[in-house]
Structures are given as structure tokens and as C-alpha cells.
PDB file of C-alpha atoms in Angstrom:
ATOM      1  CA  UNK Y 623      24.888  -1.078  16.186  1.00  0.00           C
ATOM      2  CA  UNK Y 624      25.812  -0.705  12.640  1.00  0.00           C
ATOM      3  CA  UNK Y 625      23.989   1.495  10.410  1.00  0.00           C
ATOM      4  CA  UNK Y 626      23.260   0.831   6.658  1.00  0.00           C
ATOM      5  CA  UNK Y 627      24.281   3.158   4.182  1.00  0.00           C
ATOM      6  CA  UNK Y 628      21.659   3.765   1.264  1.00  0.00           C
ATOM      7  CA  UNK Y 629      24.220   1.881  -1.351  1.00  0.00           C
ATOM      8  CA  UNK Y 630      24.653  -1.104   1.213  1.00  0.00           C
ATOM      9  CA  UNK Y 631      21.030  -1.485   1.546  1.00  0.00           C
ATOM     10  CA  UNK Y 632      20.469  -1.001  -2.791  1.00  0.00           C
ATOM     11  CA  UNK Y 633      23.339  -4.118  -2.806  1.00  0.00           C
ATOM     12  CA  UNK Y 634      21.600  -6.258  -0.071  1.00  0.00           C
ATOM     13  CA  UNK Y 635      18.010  -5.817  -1.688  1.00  0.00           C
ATOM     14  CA  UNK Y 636      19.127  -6.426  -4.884  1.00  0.00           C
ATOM     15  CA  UNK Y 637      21.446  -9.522  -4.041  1.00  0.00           C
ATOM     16  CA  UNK Y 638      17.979 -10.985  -2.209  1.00  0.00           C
ATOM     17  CA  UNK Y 639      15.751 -10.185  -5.152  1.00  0.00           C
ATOM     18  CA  UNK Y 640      18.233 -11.879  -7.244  1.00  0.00           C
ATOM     19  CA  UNK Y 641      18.872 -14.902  -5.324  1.00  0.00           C
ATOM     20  CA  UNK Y 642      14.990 -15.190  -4.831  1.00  0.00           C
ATOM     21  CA  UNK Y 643      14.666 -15.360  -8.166  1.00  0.00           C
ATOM     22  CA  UNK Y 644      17.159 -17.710  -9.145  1.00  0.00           C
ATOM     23  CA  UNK Y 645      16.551 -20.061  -6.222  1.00  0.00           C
ATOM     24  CA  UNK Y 646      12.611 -19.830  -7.337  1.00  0.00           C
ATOM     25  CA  UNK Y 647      13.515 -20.796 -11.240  1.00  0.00           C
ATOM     26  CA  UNK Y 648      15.348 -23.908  -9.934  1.00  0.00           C
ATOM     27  CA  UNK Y 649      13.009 -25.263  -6.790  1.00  0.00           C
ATOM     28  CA  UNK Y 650       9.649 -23.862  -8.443  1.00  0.00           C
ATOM     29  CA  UNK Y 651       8.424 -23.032  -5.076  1.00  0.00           C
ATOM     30  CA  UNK Y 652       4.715 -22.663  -4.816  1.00  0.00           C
ATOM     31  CA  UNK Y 653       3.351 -18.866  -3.719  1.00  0.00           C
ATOM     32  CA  UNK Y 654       6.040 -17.644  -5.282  1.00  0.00           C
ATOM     33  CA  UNK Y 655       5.199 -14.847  -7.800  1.00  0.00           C
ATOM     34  CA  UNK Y 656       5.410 -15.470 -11.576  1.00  0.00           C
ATOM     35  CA  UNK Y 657       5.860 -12.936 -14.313  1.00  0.00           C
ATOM     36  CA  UNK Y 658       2.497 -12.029 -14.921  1.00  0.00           C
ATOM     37  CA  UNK Y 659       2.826 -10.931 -10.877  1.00  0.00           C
ATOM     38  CA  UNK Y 660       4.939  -7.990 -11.806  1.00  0.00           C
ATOM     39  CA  UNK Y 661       1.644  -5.675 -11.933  1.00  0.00           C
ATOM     40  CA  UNK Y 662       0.388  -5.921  -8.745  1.00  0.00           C
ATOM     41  CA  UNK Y 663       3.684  -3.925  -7.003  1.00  0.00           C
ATOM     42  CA  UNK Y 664       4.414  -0.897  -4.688  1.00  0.00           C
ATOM     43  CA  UNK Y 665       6.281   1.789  -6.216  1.00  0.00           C
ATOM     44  CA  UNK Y 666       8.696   3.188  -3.712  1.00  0.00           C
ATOM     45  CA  UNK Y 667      11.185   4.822  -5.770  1.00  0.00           C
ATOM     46  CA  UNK Y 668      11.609   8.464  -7.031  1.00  0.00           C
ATOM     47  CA  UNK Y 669       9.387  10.077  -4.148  1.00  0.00           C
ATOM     48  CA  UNK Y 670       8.891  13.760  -3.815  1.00  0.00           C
ATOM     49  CA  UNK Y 671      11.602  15.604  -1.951  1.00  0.00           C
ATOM     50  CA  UNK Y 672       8.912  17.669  -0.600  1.00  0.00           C
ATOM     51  CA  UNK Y 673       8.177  16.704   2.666  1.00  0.00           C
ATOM     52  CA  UNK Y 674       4.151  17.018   2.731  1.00  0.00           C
ATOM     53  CA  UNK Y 675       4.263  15.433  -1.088  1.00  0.00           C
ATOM     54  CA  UNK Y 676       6.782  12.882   0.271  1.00  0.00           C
ATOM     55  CA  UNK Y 677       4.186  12.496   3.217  1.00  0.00           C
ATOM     56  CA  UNK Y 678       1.403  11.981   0.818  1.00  0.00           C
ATOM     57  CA  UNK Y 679       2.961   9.763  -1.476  1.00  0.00           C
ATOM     58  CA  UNK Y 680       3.330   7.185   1.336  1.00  0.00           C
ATOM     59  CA  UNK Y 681      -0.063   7.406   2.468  1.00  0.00           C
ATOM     60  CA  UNK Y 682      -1.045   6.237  -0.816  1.00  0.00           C
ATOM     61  CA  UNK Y 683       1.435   3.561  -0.325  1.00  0.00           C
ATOM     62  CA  UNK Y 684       0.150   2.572   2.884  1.00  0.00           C
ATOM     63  CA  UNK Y 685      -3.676   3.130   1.394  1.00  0.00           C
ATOM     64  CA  UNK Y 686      -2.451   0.119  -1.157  1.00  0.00           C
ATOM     65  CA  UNK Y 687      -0.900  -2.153   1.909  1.00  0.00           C
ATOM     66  CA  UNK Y 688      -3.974  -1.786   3.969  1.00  0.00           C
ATOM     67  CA  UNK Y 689      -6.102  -2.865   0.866  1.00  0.00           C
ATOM     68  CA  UNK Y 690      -4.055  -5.718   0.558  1.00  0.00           C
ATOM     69  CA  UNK Y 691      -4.222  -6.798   4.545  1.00  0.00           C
ATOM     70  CA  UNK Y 692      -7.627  -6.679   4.495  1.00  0.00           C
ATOM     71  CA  UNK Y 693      -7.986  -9.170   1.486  1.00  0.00           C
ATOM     72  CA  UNK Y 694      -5.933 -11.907   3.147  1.00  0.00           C
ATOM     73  CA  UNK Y 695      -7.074 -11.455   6.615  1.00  0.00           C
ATOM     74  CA  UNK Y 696      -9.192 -14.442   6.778  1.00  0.00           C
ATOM     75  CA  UNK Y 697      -6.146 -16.442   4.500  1.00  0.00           C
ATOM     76  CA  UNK Y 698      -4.352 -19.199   7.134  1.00  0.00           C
ATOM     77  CA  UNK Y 699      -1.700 -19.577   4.533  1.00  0.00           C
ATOM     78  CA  UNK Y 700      -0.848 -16.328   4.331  1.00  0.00           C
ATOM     79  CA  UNK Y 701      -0.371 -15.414   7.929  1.00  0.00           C
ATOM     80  CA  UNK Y 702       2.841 -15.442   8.590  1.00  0.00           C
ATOM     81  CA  UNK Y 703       3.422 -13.420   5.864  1.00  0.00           C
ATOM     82  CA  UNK Y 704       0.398 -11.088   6.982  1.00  0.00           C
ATOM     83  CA  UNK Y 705       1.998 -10.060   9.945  1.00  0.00           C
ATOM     84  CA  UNK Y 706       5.455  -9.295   8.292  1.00  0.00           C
ATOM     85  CA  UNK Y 707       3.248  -6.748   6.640  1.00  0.00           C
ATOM     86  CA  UNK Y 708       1.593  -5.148   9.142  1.00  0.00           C
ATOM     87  CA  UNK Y 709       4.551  -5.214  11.482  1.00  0.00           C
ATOM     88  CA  UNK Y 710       6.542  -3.404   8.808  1.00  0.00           C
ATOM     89  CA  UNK Y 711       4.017  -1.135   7.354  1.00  0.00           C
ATOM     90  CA  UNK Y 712       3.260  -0.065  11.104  1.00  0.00           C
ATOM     91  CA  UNK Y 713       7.224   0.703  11.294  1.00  0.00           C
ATOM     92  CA  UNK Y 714       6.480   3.236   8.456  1.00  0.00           C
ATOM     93  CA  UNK Y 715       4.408   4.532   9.851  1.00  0.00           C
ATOM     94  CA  UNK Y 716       6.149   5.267  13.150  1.00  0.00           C
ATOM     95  CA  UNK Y 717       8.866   6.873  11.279  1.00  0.00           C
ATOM     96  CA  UNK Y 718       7.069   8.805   9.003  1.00  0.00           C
ATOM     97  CA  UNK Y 719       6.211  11.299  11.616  1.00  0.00           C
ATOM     98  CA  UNK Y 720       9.667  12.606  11.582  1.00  0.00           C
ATOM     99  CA  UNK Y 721      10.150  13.589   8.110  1.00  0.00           C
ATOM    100  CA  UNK Y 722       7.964  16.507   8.719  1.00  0.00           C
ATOM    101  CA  UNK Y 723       8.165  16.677  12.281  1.00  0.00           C
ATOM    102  CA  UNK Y 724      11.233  17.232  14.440  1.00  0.00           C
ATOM    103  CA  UNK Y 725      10.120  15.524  17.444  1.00  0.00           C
ATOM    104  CA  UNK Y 726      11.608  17.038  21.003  1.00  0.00           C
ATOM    105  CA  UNK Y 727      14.581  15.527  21.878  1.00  0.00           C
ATOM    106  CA  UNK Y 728      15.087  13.736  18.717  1.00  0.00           C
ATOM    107  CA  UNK Y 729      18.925  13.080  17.495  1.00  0.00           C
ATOM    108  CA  UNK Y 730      18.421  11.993  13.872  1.00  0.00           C
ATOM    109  CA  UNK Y 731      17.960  15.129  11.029  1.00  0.00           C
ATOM    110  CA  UNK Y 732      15.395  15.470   8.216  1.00  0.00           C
ATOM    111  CA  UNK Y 733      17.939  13.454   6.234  1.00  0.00           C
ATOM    112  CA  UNK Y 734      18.350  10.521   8.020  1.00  0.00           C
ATOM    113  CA  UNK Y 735      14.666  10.245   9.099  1.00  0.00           C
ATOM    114  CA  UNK Y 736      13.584  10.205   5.518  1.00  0.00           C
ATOM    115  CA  UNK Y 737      16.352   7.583   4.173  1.00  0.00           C
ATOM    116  CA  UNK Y 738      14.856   5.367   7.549  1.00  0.00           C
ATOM    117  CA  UNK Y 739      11.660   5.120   5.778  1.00  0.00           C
ATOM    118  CA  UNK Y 740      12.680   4.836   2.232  1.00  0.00           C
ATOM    119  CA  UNK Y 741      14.365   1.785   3.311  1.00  0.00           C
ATOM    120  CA  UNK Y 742      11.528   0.769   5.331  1.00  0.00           C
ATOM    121  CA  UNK Y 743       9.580   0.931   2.097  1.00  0.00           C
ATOM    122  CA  UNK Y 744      12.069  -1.004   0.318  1.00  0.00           C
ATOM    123  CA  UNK Y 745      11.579  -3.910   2.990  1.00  0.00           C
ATOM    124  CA  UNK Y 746       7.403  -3.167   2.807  1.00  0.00           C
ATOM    125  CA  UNK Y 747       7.345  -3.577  -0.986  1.00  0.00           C
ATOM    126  CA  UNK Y 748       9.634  -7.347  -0.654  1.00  0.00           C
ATOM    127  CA  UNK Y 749       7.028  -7.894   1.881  1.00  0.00           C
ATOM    128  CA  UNK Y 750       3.689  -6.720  -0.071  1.00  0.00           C
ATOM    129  CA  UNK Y 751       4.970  -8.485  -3.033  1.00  0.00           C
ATOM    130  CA  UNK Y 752       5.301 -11.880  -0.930  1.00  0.00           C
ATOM    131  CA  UNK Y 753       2.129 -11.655   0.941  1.00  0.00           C
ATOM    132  CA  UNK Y 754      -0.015 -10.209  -2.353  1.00  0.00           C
ATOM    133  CA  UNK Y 755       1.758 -13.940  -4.637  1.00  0.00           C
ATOM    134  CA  UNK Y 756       0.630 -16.063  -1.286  1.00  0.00           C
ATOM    135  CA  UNK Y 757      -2.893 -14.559  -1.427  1.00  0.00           C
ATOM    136  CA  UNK Y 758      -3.372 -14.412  -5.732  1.00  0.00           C
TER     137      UNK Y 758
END
């Protein structure tokens, strides 16, 4: 298994965002989001180094996600990308138990549980933004 560093995952994300866009100025898919989409975002960067603020920070993330699952719930084209959604923001939320926890038995340290979810967060916001320009 190879393991992402934090600057391999900044390159990947950023060489996807920029070949979405590109690819999206030249085929002019539908659903995908326009300028005037660039409000409705997560904001997963700069988060507390305190665990418990880092902790509550993401709640308020996921409070955002959950709003946004429950408005396309009943949206047929939007499923597929409804279950990325949940399926990731259920992987946060998984992990984010052992930023402030050590859990018995567990092999990974306060370090490399917290850069597991900030890149899960990463891959939530890619997803929220997809799902939130299917369903607007």
C-alpha cells in the first residue's frame, strides 16, 4: 500500500481541479458548476490545531454536508453523486474519532490521524461541490 504524502495529495487535487476546469471550458458539460457557484463551498483549510476546536470545526463541516444530503435526497440525477457524499463524509467521520482519541491498539499517532482526515476533507469538499452544482 502506498501512502500519500500531504504535498502529493495538494499536487493530485490541484492537477484534478485544474483539468476539471479546463476540460469543463471546452465540453461545457451540464451540472458542472459555473462561477457564480464559487459561494456555495466547504472551507477545509487552515483548521485549528487544537484538537477539540479541530473537532468542532468539522462538525460544522459535516453540519453543512448533511444540509446539503438532505436537499437532494429525493434528486434521481444526483444520486450517484449523493452517495459519493455520504460514503465520504461517513469516512470522516470514522476517522475523526482518532484525532482526540487514541483508540486501544491503534498504530497511527495524533499526526497522522489528523492529516487522514484533512485529506478526507479535501476529497468531501470535490465531492460537496459536485453534488451541491448537480442539485442548484
Amino acid at each position: 500500500m502506498v501512502r500519500m504524502t500531504s504535498g502529493m495529495l495538494a499536487f493530485l487535487v490541484a492537477s484534478l481541479g485544474f483539468f476539471s476546469i479546463w476540460l469543463g471550458g471546452i465540453v461545457g458539460q451540464p451540472g458542472v458548476p459555473g462561477p457564480a457557484f464559487a459561494a456555495e463551498s466547504l472551507n477545509v483549510e487552515g483548521l485549528p490545531a487544537d484538537p477539540k476546536a479541530f473537532r468542532a470545526q468539522v462538525d460544522q463541516i459535516l453540519k453543512k454536508t448533511d444540509g446539503l444530503i438532505g436537499k437532494l435526497k429525493d434528486n434521481k440525477n444526483a444520486e450517484a453523486a449523493l452517495l459519493d457524499l455520504i460514503q465520504t463524509r461517513d469516512n470522516v467521520l470514522r476517522e475523526i474519532f482518532k484525532v482526540e482519541n487514541r483508540p486501544d491498539g491503534s498504530k497511527w499517532t495524533a499526526k497522522e490521524a489528523r492529516e487522514s482526515v484533512e485529506a478526507m476533507l479535501k476529497l468531501l469538499k470535490a465531492h460537496y461541490e459536485k453534488a451541491a452544482g448537480i442539485g442548484g
